Tab-separated table of C-alpha atoms and ligand atoms in Angstrom:
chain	number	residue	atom	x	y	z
A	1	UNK	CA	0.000	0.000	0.000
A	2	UNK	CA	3.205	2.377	0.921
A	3	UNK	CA	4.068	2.134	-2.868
A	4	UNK	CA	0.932	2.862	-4.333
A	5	UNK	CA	0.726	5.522	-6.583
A	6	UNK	CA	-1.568	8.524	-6.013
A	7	UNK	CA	-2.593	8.002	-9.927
A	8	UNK	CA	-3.723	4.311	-8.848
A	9	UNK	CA	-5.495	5.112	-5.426
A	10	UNK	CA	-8.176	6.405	-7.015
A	11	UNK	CA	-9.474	3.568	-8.893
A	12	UNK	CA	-9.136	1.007	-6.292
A	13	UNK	CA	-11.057	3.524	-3.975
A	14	UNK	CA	-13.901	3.685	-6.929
A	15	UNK	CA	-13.700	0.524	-7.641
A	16	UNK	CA	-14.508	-0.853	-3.620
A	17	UNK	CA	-17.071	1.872	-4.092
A	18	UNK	CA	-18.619	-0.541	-6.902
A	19	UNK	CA	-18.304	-3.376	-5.380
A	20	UNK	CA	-20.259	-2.185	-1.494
A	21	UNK	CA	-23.017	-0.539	-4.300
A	22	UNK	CA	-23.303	-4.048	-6.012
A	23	UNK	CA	-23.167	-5.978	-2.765
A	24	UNK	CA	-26.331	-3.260	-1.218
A	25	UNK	CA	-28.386	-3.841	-3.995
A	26	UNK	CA	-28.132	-7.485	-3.612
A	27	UNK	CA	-28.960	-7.501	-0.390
A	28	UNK	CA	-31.456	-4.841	-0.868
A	29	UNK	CA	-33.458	-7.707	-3.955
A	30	UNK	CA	-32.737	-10.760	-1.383
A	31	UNK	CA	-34.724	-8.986	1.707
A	32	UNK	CA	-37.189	-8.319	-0.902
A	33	UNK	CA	-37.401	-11.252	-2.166
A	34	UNK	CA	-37.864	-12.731	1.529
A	35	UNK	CA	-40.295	-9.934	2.128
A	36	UNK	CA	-42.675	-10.965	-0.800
A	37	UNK	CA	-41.947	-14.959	0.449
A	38	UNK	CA	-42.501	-14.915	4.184
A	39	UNK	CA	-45.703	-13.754	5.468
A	40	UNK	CA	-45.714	-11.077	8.644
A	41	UNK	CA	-45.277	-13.099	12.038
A	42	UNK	CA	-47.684	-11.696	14.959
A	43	UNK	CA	-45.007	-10.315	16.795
A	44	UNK	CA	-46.313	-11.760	20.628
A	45	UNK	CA	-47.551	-15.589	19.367
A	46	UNK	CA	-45.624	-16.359	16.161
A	47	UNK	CA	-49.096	-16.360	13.895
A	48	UNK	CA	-48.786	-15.264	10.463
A	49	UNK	CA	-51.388	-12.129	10.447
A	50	UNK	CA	-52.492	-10.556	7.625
A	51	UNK	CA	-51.958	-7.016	8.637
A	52	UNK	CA	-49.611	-5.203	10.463
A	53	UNK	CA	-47.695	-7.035	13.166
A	54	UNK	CA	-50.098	-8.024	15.685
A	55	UNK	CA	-53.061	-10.447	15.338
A	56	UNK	CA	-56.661	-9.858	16.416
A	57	UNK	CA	-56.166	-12.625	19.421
A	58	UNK	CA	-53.229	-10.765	21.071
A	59	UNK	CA	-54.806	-7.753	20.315
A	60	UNK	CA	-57.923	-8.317	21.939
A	61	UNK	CA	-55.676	-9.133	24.952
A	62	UNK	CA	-53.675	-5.510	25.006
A	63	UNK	CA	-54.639	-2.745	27.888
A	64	UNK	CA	-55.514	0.128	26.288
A	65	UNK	CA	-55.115	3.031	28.565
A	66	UNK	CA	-58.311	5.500	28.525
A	67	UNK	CA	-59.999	7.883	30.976
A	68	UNK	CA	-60.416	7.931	34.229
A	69	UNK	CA	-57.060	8.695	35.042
A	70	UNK	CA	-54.598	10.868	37.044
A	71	UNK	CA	-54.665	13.950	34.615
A	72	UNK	CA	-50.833	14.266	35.474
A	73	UNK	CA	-48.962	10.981	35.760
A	74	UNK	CA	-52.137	9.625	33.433
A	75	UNK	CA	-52.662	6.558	35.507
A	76	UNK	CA	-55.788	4.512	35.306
A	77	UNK	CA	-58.070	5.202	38.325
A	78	UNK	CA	-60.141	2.391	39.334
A	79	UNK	CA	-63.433	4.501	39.068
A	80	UNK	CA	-64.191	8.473	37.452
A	81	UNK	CA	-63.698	11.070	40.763
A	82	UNK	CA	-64.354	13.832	38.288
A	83	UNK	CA	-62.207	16.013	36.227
A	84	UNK	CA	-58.558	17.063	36.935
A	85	UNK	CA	-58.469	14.573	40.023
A	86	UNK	CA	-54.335	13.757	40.945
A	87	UNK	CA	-53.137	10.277	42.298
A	88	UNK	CA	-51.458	10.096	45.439
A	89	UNK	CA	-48.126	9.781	43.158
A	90	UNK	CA	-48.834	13.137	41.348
A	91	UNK	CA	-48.934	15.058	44.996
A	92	UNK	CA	-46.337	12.982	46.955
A	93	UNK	CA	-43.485	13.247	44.296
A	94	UNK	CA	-44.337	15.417	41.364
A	95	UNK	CA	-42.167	14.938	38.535
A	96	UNK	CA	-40.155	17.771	36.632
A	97	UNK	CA	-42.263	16.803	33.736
A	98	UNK	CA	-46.017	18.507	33.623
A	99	UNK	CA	-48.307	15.400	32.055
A	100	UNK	CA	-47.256	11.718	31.098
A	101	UNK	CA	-49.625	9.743	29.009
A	102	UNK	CA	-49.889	6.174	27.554
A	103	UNK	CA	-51.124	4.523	25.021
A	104	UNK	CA	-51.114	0.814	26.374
A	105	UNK	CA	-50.385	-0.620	29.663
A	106	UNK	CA	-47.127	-2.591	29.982
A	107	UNK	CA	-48.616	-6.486	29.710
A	108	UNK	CA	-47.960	-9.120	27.669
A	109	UNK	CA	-48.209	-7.767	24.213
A	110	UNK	CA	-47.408	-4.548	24.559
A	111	UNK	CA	-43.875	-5.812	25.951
A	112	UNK	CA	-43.548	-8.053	22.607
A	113	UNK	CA	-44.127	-5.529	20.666
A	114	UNK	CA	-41.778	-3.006	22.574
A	115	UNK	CA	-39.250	-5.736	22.372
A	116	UNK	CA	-39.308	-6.716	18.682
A	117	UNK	CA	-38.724	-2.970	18.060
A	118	UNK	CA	-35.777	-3.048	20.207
A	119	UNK	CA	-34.216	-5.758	19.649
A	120	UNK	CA	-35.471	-7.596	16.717
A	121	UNK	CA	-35.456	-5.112	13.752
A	122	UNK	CA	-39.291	-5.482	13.535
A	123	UNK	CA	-38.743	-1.434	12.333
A	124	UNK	CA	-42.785	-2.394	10.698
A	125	UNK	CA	-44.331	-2.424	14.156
A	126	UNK	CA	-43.303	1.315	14.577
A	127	UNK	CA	-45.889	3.088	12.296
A	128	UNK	CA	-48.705	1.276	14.582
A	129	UNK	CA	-47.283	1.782	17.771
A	130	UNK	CA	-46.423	5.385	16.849
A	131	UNK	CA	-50.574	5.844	15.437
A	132	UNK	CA	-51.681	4.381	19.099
A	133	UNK	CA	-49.225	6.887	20.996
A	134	UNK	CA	-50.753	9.688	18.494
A	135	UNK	CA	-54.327	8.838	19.645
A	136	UNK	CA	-53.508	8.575	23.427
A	137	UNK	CA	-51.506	11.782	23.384
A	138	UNK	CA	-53.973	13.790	21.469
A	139	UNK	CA	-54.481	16.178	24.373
A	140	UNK	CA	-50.946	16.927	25.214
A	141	UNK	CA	-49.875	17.054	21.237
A	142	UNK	CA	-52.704	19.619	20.267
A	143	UNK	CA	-50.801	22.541	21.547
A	144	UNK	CA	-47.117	20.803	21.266
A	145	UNK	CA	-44.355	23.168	19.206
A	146	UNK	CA	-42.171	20.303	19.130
A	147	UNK	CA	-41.313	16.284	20.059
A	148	UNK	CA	-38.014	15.105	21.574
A	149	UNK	CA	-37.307	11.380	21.589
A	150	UNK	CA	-34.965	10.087	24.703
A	151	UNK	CA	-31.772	9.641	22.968
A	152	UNK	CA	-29.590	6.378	23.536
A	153	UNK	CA	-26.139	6.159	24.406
A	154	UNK	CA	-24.098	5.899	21.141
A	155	UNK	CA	-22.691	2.737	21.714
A	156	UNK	CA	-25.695	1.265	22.424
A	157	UNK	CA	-27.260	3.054	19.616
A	158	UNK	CA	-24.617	1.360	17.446
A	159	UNK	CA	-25.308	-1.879	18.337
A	160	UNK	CA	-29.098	-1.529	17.861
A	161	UNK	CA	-28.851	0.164	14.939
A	162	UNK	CA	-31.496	2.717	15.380
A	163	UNK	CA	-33.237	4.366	18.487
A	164	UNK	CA	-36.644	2.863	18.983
A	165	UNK	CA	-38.058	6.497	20.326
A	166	UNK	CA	-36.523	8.489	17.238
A	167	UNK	CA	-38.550	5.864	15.386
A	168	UNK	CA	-42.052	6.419	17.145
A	169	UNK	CA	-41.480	10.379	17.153
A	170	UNK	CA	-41.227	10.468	13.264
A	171	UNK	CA	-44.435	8.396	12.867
A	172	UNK	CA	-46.109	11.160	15.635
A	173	UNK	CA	-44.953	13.432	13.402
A	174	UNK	CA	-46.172	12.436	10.275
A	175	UNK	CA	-49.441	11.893	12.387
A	176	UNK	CA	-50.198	15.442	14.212
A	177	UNK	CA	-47.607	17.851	12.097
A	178	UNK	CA	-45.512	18.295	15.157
A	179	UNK	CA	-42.021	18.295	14.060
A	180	UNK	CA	-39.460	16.295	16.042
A	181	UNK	CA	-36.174	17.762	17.410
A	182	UNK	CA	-33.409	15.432	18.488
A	183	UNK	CA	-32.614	17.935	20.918
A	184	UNK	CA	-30.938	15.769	23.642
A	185	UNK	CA	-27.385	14.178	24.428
A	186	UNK	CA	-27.157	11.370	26.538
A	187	UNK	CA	-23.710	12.477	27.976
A	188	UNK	CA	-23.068	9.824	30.580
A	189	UNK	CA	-23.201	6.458	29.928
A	190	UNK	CA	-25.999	4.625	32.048
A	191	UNK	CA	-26.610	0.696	33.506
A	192	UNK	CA	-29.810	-0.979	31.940
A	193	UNK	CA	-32.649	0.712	34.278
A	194	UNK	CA	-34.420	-3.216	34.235
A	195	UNK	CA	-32.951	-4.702	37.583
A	196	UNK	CA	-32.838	-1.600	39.583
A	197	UNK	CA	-34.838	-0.162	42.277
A	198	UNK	CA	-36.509	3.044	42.215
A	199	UNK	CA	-33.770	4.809	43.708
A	200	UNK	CA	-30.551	3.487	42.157
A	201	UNK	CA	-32.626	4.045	38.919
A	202	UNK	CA	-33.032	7.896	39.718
A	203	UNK	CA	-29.340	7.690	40.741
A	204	UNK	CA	-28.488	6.076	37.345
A	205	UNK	CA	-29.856	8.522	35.567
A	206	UNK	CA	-28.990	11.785	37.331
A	207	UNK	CA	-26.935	14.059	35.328
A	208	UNK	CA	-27.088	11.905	32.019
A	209	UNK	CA	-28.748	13.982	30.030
A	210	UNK	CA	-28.274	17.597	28.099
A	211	UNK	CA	-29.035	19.961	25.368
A	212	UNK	CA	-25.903	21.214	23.454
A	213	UNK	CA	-26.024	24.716	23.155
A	214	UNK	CA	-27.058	24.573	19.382
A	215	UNK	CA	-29.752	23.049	20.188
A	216	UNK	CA	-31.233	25.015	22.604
A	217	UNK	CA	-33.202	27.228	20.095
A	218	UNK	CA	-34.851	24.543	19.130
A	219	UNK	CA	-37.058	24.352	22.402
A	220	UNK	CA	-36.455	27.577	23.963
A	221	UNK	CA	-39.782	28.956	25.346
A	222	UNK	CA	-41.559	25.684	23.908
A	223	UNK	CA	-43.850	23.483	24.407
A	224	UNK	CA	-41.929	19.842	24.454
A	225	UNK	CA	-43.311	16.192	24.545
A	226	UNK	CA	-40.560	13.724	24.888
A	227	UNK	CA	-41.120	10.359	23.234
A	228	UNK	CA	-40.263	7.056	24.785
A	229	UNK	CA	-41.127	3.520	24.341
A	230	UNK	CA	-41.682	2.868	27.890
A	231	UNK	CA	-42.100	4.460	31.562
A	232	UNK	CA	-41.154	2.123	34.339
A	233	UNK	CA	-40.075	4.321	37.430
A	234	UNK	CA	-39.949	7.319	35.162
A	235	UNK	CA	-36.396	8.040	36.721
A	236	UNK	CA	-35.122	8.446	32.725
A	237	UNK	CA	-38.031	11.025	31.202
A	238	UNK	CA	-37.689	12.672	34.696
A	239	UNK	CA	-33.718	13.242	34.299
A	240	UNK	CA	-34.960	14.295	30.581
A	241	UNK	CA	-37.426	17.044	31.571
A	242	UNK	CA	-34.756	18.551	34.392
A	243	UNK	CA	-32.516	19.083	30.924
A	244	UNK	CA	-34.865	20.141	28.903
A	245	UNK	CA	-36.066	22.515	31.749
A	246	UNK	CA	-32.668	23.821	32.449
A	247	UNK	CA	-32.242	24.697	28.728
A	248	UNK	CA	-35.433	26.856	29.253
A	249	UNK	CA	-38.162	24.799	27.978
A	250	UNK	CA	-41.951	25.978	28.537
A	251	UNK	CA	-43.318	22.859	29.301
A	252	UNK	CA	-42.572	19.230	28.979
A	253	UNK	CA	-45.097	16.577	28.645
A	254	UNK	CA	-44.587	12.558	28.227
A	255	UNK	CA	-45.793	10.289	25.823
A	256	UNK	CA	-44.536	6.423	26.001
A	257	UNK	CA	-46.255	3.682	23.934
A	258	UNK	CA	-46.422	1.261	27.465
A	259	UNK	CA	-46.384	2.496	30.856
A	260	UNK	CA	-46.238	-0.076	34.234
A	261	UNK	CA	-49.105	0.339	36.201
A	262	UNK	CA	-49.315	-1.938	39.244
A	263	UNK	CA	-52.961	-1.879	39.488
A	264	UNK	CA	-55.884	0.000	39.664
A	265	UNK	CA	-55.563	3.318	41.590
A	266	UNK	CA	-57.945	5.117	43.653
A	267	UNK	CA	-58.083	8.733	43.005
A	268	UNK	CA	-56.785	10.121	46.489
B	1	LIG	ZN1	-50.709	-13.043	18.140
C-alpha cells in the first residue's frame, strides 16, 4: 500500500465503491425477495397475520389506557372522581415533567411488541405503535411546538442500529404535524434501568442527560413532549425534563407507547 501511486489510489477507492453498491443492492433484492416470500409473524404468538404485526387474538388481549385517570402521571383510576383529580403519586413526588400519558399498559403484548422494536429489527411495528401513541396523546400534542425522543447512548445506539423512540417520534410526526427535534445528548453512559430499584434508577440517571447549546433554540420557550417507548419508574423522562427545563423549555409533557401500572388506583 506504501508504494501505491496517487494516480492508482483512485481507482481502487472507486472501484470498492462498486463493489459495497453491487453488494447493497443485492442484499437490498434478497430482503425483498424474503419480504414478498414470508408472510408477517404476529409479533407476541408467532401467527402469520395478515396485517400489520399483531393479530386480532393478542390484540384483543392488550390494555388500552383511557380515561379515568390521574390527569398528570395519566394513571388509570379504578373509578371516574371527576375532572382534573391527581393520584397520590402526582402530589407525593411530582415529577419535573407537567403530564405523562400512555397509550397501552405494559402487559404481555405490549412488551412483545416493545421488544421486537428493540431488539429484533421489527422497524414495521413502529408506524402502529407510533398511530396508538398519536391517539392517546392527542391532548398533550394539540398545543405541542415540538417532540423530543430520549436519545440512547451511542454505543448502544450502534449496536441496535437505530433508536426505537426516534422511530415512534417520526411516525407522531407524520401523524399530528408536530415536528421532532433530536434535541438531547445522553452524555453519561448509564446501567440498563431493568434490575434496579426506584432509587438506584433515579441515581443512574442523574446528570445523564443535556441539550448542546445549538440546540437550545430549538425548544427555547416551547412546548416539548418527549417520546419514549416505555415508563417504568420514570427516573429516565424525569432526568430528561430537568434538561430540557434547564435549557429553558416551557413545558414538557410525556408520551410512552407502554407504561407499568401496578394496578388500579384510587383517586386520592
Ligand atoms: Zn398473536
Amino acid at each position: 500500500m506504501e508504494c501505491e501511486t496517487i494516480a492508482t489510489r483512485p481507482l481502487r477507492v472507486k472501484f470498492r465503491h462498486l463493489l459495497s453498491a453491487v453488494r447493497h443492492v443485492t442484499l437490498t433484492a434478497g430482503r425483498l425477495a424474503l419480504d414478498v416470500a414470508l408472510p408477517t409473524l404476529c409479533v407476541s404468538c408467532r401467527e402469520p397475520v395478515a396485517g400489520e404485526g399483531v393479530c386480532a387474538n393478542c390484540w384483543s388481549r392488550m390494555s388500552f389506557i383511557a380515561p379515568p385517570y390521574c390527569a398528570r402521571l395519566g394513571i388509570p383510576f379504578a373509578y371516574d372522581p371527576g375532572p382534573g383529580l391527581l393520584s397520590m403519586e402526582a402530589i407525593a413526588a411530582p415529577p419535573a415533567y407537567q403530564r405523562a400519558r400512555a397509550a397501552v399498559r405494559y402487559e404481555e403484548t405490549a412488551k412483545a411488541l416493545v421488544h421486537g422494536l428493540k431488539y429484533q429489527d421489527r422497524t414495521d411495528l413502529a408506524p402502529i405503535m407510533g398511530r396508538w401513541m398519536a391517539r392517546a396523546g392527542q391532548e398533550i400534542l394539540d398545543d405541542a411546538d415540538v417532540l423530543v425522543p430520549v436519545p440512547l447512548h451511542w454505543r448502544r445506539g450502534w449496536s441496535r442500529r437505530f433508536n426505537q423512540s426516534g422511530a415512534l417520534a417520526k411516525i407522531i410526526e407524520k401523524q399530528t404535524g408536530v415536528p421532532v427535534a433530536g434535541a438531547l445528548r445522553r452524555v453519561k453512559p448509564t446501567l440498563q434501568q431493568v434490575g434496579l430499584s426506584k432509587s438506584e434508577r433515579a441515581r443512574n440517571v442523574q446528570g445523564a442527560f443535556t441539550v448542546p447549546h445549538e440546540k437550545r433554540a430549538a425548544i427555547e420557550g416551547r412546548h416539548v413532549v418527549l417520546i419514549d417507548d416505555v415508563l417504568t419508574s420514570g427516573a429516565t423522562v424525569d432526568a430528561c425534563a430537568r434538561a430540557l427545563l434547564q435549557a429553558r423549555a416551557g413545558q414538557v409533557d410525556v408520551l410512552v407507547f407502554a407504561r407499568v401500572v401496578e394496578s388500579f388506583k384510587s383517586p386520592i
